[in-house]
GROMACS .gro file of C-alpha atoms in nm:
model
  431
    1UNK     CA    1   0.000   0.000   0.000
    2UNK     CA    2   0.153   0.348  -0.088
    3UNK     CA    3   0.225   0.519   0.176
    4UNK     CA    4   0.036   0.863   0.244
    5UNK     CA    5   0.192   1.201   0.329
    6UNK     CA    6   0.099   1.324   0.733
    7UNK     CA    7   0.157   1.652   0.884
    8UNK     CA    8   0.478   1.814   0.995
    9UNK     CA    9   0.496   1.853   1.392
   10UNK     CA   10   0.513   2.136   1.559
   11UNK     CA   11   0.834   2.089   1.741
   12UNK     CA   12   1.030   2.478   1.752
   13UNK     CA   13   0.986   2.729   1.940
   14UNK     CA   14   1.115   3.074   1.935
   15UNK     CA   15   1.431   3.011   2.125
   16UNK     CA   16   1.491   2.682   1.873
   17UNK     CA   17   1.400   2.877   1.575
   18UNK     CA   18   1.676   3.151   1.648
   19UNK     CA   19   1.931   2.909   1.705
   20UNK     CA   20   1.827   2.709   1.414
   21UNK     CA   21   1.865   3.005   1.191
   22UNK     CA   22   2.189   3.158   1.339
   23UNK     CA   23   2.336   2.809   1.346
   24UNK     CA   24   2.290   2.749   0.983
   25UNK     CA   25   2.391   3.072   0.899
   26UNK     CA   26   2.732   3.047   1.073
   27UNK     CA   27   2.953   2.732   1.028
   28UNK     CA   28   3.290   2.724   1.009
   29UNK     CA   29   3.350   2.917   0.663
   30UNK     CA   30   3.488   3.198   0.887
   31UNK     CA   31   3.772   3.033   1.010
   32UNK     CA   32   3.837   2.744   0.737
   33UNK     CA   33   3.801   3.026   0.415
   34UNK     CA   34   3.949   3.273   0.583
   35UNK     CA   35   4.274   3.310   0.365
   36UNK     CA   36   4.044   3.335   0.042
   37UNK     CA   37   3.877   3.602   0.221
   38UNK     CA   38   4.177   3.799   0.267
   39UNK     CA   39   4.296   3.715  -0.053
   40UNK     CA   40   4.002   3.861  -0.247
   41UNK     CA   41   3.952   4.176  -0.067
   42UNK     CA   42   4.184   4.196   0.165
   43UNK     CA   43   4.067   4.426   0.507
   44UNK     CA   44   3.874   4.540   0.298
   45UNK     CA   45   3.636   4.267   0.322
   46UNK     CA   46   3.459   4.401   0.622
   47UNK     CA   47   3.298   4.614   0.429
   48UNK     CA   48   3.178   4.385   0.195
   49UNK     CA   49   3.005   4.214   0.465
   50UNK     CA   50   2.869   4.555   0.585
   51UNK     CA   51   2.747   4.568   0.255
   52UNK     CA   52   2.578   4.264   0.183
   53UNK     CA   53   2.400   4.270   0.564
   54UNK     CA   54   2.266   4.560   0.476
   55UNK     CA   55   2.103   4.454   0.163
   56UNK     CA   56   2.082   4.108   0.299
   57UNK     CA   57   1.868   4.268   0.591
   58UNK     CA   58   1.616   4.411   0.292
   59UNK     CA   59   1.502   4.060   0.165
   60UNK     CA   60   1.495   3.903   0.469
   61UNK     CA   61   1.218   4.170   0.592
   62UNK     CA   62   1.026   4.074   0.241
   63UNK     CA   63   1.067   3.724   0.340
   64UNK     CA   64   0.921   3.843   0.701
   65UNK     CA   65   0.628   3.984   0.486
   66UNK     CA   66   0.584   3.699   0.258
   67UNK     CA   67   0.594   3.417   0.527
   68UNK     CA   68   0.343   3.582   0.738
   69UNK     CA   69   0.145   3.549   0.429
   70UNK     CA   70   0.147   3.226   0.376
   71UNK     CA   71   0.314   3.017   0.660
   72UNK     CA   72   0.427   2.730   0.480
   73UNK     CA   73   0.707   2.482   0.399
   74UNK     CA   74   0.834   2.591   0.045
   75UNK     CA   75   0.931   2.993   0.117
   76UNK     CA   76   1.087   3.156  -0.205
   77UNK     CA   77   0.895   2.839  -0.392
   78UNK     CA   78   0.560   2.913  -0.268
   79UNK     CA   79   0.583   3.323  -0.268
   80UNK     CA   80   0.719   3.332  -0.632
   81UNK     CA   81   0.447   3.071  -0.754
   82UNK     CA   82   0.156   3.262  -0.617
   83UNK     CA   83   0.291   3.589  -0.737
   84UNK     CA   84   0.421   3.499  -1.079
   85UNK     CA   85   0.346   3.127  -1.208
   86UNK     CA   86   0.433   2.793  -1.132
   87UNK     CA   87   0.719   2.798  -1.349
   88UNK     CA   88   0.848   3.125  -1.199
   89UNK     CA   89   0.791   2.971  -0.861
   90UNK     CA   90   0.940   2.591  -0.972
   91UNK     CA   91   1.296   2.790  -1.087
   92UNK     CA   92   1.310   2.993  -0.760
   93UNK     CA   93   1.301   2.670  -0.599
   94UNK     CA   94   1.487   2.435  -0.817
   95UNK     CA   95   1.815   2.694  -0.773
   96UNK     CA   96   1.710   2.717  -0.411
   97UNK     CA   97   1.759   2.344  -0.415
   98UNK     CA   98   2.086   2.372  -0.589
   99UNK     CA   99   2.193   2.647  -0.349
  100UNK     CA  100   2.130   2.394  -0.038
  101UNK     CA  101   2.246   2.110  -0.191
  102UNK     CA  102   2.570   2.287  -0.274
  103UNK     CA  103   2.641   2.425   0.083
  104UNK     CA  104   2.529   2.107   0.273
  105UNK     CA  105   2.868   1.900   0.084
  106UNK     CA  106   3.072   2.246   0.127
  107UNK     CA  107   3.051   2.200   0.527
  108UNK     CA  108   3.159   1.831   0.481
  109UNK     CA  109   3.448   1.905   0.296
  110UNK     CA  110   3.520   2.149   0.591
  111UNK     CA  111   3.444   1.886   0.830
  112UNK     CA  112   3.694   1.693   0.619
  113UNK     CA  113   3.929   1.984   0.609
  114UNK     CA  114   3.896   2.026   0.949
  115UNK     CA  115   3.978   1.653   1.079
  116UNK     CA  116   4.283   1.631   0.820
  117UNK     CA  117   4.432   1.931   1.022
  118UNK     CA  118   4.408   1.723   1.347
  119UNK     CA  119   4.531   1.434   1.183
  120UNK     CA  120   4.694   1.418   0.927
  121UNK     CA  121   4.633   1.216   0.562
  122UNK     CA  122   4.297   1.174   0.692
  123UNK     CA  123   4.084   1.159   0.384
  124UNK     CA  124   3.887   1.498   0.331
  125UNK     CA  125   3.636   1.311   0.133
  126UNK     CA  126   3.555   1.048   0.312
  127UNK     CA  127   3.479   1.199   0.641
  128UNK     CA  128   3.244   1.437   0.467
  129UNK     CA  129   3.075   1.172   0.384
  130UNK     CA  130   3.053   1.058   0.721
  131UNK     CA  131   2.932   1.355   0.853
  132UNK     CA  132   2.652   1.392   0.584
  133UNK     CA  133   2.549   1.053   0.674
  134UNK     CA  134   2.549   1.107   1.074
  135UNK     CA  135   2.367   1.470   0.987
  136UNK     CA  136   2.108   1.279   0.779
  137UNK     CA  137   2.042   1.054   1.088
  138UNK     CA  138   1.983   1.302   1.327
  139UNK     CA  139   1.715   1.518   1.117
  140UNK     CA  140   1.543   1.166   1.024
  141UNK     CA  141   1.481   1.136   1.445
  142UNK     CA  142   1.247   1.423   1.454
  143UNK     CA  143   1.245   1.832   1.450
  144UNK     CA  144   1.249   1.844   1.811
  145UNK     CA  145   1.579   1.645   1.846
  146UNK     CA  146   1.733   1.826   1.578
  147UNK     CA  147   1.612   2.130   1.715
  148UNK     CA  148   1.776   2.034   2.080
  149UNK     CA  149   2.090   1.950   1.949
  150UNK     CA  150   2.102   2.280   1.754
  151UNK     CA  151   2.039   2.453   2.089
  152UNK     CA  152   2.291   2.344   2.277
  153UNK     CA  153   2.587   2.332   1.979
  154UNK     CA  154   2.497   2.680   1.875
  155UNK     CA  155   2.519   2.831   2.202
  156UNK     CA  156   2.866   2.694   2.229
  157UNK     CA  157   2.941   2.792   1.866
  158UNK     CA  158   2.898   3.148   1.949
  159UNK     CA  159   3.069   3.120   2.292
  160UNK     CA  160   3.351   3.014   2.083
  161UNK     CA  161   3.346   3.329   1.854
  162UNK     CA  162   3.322   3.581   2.094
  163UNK     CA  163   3.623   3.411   2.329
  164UNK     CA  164   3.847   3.424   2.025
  165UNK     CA  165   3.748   3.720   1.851
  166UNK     CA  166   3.669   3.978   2.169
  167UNK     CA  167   4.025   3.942   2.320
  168UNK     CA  168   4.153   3.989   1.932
  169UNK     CA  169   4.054   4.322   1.924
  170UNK     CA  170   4.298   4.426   2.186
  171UNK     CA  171   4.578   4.267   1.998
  172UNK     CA  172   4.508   4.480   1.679
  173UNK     CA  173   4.791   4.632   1.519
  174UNK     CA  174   4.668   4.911   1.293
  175UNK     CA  175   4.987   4.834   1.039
  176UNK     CA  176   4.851   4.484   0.986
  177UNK     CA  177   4.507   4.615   0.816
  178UNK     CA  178   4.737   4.761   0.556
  179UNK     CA  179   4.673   4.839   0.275
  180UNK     CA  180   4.332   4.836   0.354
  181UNK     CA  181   4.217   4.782   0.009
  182UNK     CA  182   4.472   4.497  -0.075
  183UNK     CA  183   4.264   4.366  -0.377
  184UNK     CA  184   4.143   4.717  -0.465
  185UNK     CA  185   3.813   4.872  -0.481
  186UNK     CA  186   3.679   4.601  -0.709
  187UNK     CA  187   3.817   4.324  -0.444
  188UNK     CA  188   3.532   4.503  -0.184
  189UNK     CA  189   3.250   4.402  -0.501
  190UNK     CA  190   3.417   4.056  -0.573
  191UNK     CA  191   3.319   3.955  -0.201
  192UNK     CA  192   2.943   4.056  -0.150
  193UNK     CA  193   2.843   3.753  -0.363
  194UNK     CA  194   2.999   3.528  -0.066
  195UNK     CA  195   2.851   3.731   0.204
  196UNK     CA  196   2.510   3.688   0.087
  197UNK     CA  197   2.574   3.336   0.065
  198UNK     CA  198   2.761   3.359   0.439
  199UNK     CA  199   2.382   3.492   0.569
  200UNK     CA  200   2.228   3.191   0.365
  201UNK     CA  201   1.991   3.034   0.677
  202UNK     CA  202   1.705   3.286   0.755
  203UNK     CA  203   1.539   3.192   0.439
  204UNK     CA  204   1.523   2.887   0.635
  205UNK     CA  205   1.251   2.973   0.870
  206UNK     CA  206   0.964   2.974   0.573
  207UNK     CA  207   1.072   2.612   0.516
  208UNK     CA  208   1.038   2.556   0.886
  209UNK     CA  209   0.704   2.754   0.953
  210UNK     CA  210   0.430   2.484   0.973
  211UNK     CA  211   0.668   2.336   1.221
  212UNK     CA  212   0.664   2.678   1.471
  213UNK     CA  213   0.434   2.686   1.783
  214UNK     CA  214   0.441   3.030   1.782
  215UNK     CA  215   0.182   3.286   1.624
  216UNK     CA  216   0.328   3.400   1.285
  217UNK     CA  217   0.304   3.755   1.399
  218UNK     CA  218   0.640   3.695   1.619
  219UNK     CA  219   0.802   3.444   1.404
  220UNK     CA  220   0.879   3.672   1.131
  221UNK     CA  221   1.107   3.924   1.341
  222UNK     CA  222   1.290   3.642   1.389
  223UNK     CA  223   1.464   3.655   1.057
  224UNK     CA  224   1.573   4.017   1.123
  225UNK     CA  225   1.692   3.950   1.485
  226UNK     CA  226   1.887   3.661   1.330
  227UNK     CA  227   2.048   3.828   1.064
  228UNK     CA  228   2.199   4.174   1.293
  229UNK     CA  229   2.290   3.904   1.609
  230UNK     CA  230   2.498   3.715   1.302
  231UNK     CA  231   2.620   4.053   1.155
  232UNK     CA  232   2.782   4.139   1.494
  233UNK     CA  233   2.932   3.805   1.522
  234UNK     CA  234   3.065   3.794   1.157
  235UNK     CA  235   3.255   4.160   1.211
  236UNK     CA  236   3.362   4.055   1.509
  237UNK     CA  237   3.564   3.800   1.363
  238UNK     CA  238   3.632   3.946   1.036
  239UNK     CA  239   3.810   4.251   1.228
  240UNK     CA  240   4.005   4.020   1.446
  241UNK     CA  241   4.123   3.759   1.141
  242UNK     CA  242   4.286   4.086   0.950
  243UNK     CA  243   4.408   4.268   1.216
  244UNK     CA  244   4.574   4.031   1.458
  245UNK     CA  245   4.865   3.914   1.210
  246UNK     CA  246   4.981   4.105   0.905
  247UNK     CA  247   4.686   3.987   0.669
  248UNK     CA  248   4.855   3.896   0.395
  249UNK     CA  249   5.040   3.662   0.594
  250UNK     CA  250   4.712   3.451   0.672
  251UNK     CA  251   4.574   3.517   0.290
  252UNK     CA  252   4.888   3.308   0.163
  253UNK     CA  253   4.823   3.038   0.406
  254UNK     CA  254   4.775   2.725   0.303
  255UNK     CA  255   4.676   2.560   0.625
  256UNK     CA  256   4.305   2.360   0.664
  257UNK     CA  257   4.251   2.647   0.923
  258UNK     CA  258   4.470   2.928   0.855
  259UNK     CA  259   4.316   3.161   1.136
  260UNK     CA  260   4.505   2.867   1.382
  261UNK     CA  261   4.829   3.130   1.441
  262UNK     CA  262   4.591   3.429   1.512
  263UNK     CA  263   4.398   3.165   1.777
  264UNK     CA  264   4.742   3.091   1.933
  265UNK     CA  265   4.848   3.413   1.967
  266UNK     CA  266   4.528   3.557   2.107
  267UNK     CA  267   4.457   3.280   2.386
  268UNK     CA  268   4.799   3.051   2.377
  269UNK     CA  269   4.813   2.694   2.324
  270UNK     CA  270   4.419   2.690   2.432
  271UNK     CA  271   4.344   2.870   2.107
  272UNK     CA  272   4.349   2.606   1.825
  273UNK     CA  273   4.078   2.382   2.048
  274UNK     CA  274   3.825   2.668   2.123
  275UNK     CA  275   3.874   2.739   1.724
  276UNK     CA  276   3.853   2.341   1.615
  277UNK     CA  277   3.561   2.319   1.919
  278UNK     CA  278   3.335   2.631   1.813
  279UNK     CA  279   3.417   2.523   1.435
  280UNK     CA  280   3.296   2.180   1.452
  281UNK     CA  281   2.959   2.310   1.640
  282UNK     CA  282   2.937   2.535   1.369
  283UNK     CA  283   2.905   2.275   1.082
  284UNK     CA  284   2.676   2.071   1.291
  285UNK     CA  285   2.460   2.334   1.319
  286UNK     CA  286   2.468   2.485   0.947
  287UNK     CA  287   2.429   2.099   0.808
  288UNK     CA  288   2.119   2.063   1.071
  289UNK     CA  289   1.993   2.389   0.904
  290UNK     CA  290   2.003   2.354   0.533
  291UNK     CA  291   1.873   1.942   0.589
  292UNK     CA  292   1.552   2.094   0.788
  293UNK     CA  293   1.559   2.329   0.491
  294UNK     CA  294   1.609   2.149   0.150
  295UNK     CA  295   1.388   1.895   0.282
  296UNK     CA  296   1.111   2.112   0.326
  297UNK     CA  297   1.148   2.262   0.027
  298UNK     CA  298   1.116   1.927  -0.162
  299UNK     CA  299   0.839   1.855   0.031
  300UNK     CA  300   0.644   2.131  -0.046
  301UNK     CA  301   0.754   2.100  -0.415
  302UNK     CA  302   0.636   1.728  -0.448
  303UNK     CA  303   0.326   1.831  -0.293
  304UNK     CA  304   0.250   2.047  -0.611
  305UNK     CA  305   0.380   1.764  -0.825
  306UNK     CA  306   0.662   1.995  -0.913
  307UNK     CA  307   0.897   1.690  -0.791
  308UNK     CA  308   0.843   1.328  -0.778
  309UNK     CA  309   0.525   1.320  -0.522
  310UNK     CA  310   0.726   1.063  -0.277
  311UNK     CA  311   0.900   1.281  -0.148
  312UNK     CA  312   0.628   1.488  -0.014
  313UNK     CA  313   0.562   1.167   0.232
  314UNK     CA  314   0.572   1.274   0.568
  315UNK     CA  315   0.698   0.980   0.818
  316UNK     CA  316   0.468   0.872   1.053
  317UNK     CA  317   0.648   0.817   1.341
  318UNK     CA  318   0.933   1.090   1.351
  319UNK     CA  319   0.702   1.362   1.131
  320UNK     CA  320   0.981   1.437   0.894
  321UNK     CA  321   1.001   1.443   0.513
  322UNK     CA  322   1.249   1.140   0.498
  323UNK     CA  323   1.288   1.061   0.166
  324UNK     CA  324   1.332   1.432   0.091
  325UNK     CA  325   1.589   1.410   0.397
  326UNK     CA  326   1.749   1.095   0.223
  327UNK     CA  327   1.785   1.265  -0.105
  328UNK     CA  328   1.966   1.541   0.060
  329UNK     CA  329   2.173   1.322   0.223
  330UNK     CA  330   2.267   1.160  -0.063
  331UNK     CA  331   2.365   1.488  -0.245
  332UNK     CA  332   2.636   1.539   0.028
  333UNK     CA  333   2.798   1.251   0.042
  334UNK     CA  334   2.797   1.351  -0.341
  335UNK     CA  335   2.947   1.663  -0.344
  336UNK     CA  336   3.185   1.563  -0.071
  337UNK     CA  337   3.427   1.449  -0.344
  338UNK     CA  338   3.446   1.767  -0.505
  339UNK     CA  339   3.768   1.877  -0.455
  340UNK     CA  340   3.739   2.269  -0.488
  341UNK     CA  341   3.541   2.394  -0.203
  342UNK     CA  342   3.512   2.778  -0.325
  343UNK     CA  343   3.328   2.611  -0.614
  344UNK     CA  344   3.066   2.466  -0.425
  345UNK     CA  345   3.039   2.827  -0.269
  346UNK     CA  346   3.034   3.057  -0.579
  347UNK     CA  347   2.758   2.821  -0.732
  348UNK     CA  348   2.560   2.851  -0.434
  349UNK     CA  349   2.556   3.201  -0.403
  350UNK     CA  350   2.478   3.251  -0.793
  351UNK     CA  351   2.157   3.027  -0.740
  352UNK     CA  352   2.038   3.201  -0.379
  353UNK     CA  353   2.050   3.542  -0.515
  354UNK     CA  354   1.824   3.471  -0.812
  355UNK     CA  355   1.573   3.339  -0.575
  356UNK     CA  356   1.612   3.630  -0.372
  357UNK     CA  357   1.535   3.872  -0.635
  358UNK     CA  358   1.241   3.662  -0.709
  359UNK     CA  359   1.126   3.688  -0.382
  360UNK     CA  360   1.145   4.096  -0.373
  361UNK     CA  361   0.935   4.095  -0.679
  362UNK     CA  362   0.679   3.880  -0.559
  363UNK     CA  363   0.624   4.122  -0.263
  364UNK     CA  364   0.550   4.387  -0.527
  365UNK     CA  365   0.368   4.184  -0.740
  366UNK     CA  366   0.099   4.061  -0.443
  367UNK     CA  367   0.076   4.390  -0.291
  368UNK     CA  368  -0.065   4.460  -0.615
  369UNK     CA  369  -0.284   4.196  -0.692
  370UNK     CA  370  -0.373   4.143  -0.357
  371UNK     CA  371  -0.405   4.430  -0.135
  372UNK     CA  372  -0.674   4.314   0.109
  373UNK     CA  373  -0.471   3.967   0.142
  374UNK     CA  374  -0.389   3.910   0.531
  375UNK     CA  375  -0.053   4.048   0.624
  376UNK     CA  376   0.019   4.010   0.930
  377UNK     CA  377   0.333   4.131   0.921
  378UNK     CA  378   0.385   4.391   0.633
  379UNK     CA  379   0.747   4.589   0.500
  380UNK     CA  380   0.680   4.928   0.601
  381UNK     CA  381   0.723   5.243   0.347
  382UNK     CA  382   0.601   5.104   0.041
  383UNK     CA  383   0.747   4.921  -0.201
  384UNK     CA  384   1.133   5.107  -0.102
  385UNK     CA  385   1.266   4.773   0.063
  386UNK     CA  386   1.161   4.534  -0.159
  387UNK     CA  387   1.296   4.767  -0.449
  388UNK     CA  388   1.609   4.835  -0.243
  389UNK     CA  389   1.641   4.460  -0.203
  390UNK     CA  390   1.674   4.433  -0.603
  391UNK     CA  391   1.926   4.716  -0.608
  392UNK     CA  392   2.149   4.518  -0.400
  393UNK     CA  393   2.043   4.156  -0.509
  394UNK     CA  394   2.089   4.198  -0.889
  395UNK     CA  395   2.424   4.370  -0.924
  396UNK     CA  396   2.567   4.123  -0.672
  397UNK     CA  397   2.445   3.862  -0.898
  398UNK     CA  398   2.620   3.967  -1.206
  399UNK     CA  399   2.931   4.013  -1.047
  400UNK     CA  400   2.870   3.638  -0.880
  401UNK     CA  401   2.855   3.563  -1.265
  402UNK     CA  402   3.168   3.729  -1.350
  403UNK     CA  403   3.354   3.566  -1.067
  404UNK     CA  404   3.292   3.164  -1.148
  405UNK     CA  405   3.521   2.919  -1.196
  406UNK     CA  406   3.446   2.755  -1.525
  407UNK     CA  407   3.350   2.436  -1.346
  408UNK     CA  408   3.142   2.650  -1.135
  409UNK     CA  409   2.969   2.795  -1.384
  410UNK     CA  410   2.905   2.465  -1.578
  411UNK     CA  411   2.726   2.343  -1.261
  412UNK     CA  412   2.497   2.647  -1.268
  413UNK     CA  413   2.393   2.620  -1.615
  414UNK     CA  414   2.325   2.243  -1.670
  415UNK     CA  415   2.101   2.246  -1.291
  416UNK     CA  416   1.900   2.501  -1.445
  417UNK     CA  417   1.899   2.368  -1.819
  418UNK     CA  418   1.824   2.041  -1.682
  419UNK     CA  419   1.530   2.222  -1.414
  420UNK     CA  420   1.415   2.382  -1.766
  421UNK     CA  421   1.400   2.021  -1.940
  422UNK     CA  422   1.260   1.824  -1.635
  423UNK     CA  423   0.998   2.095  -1.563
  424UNK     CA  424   0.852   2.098  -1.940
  425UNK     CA  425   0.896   1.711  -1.955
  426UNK     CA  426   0.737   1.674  -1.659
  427UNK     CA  427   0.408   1.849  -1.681
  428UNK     CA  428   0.380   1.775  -2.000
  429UNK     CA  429   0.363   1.420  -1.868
  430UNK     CA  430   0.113   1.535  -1.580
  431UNK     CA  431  -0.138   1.718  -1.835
   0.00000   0.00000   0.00000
């Protein structure tokens, strides 16, 4: 007998939801990529981060707006569906797919990374595709254990931060931050693509929202509490990683975890553990997030027969997607063999940021074809934000284009060619 979809439980509550959103926003990019930071943009580079919170800040409010619209699993999917058409909405969440799918194998590899820094001629590989596996198991128990576990690990993730990068800033040498603009002006630009993508974990909360025991009125200023809390967190560390040590010093590195001299000198010998301990919380926590995420996505896809309609099955027991969960477990142990990790980065952000333009027009679009719909939260002054959102999103996304690797690039075009193909295939099959 086939087995028929159930509902989602309702297992997070505010306190979960914050820490499941900060968790997955922050894993252990900051530490691991920290010398391809550097190298971009050199100091620099805070200000691309400025920059992209900032405009980052703009769609998450019209995510805010649209989720307290319609507070369901599928976000960007479900917003630009209703406010365009069902192809619009299946390509916002096809790349959105491609987006989580890409970062979920990046923070194995750093896992992998990570481990073959501790010991060495570990294979980077193969304990990525450990961790997607144990990551997998953990969000097929439940949303309430994964939610617990992201509690506790992000809470220590954070504590880590703070204990390496607040003592930093009293080791600052004001020689090491220069020349400020190492890469030159452009090198600022060349970075916001990756900050965007470094804030990538808000957007999970629409995935997440059937599963919130909270009114939707407060869950929605969640995503902006998330995003400044990260902010502060992010230039905390950026600050400290360039002005500790001469920067260029840690953008030549070629270390798993180049920040590991800035650690040492900051706390002593106890710095490399808080670093490898807050770092390995951290990719817990942002694995947890995009799983919970993808996998709702899928769901909520399958439901609309936009993806094979299994996946939108809903086990009984645990009231998870699983064979959306298993899918996405499968893609990391995947893309755990890839063996450039920026590449698995660059696509990401390149497919996030079309779905976030998507998702800026689709507030102006409703507001105009639906004015009386129920808002119960709504972006205040007009249509500014939304249209500031597109001022930021759209630039940043051709200069993400400029900025691939060729195999990058290739990954980006055949996922959507073959979205394109599957899509028209597909309902022409379901007609």
């Amino acid at each position: 007998m086939e087995e028929k979809p159930t509902t989602l439980k309702r297992g997070l509550t505010l306190v979960t939801l914050f820490t499941l959103l900060t968790g997955a926003m922050v894993g252990m990019a900051w530490a691991v990529l920290a010398n391809v930071i550097l190298d971009r943009s050199g100091p620099a580079n805070i200000l691309s981060l400025i920059i992209a919170s900032i405009f980052t800040l703009f769609v998450g409010l019209c995510f805010a707006e649209l989720c307290s619209m319609m507070p369901v699993a599928g976000g960007a999917y479900i917003y630009v569906r209703r406010a365009m058409s069902k192809f619009g909405g299946f390509i916002a969440g096809w790349l959105l797919v491609l987006a989580y799918a890409a970062m979920m194998p990046g923070e194995c590899i750093i896992i992998g990374k990570l481990v073959a820094g501790i010991i060495p001629g570990a294979p980077v590989a193969w304990v990525g595709v450990a961790a997607a596996i144990i990551f997998t198991a953990i969000n097929l128990m439940g949303i309430t254990f994964s939610a617990i576990v992201q509690l506790v690990l992000t809470v220590i993730l954070f504590a880590g931060i703070f204990i390496y990068a607040i003592p930093g800033f009293f080791q600052i040498d004001a020689a090491n931050l220069m020349p400020f603009f190492g890469r030159g002006v452009a090198g600022v630009f060349l970075m916001v693509p990756i900050y965007f993508l470094a804030f990538m974990g808000y957007d999970i909360l629409p995935q997440a929202a059937e599963e919130v025991k909270s009114p939707v009125r407060k869950m929605v200023f969640v995503i902006p509490l998330s995003i400044v809390f990260v902010l502060l967190a992010y230039l905390a560390v950026a600050i400290t990683n360039a002005g500790v040590l001469p920067w260029e010093q840690i953008a030549k590195s070629t270390d798993p975890v180049p920040i590991m001299p800035i650690a040492t000198k900051i706390l002593g010998p106890s710095g490399p553990a808080i670093i490898i301990i807050a770092g390995i919380c951290g990719l817990v926590t942002t694995l947890n997030g995009f799983v919970v995420g993808a996998s709702r996505l899928m769901m909520a896809m399958a439901k609309d027969n936009e993806l094979p309609r299994f996946f939108s099955t809903v086990n009984k027991r645990f009231a998870v997607p699983h064979w959306s969960i298993l899918f996405v477990g499968v893609l990391g142990i995947i893309g755990s063999f890839v063996p450039q990790l920026i590449v698995l980065f660059d696509t990401a952000a390149s497919a996030v940021l079309v779905t976030y333009a998507l998702t800026a027009i689709a507030v102006i679009l409703l507001r105009k074809r639906e004015p009386d719909a129920e808002r119960p939260y709504k972006v205040p002054w007009g249509n500014l934000i939304p249209i500031l959102a597109l001022v930021g999103v759209i630039p940043t996304f051709l200069v993400s284009l400029g900025i691939l690797t060729t195999e990058a690039l290739i990954v980006f075009v055949v996922w959507f060619v073959i979205g394109v193909i599957y899509y028209l295939l597909y309902r022409r099959k379901m007609a």
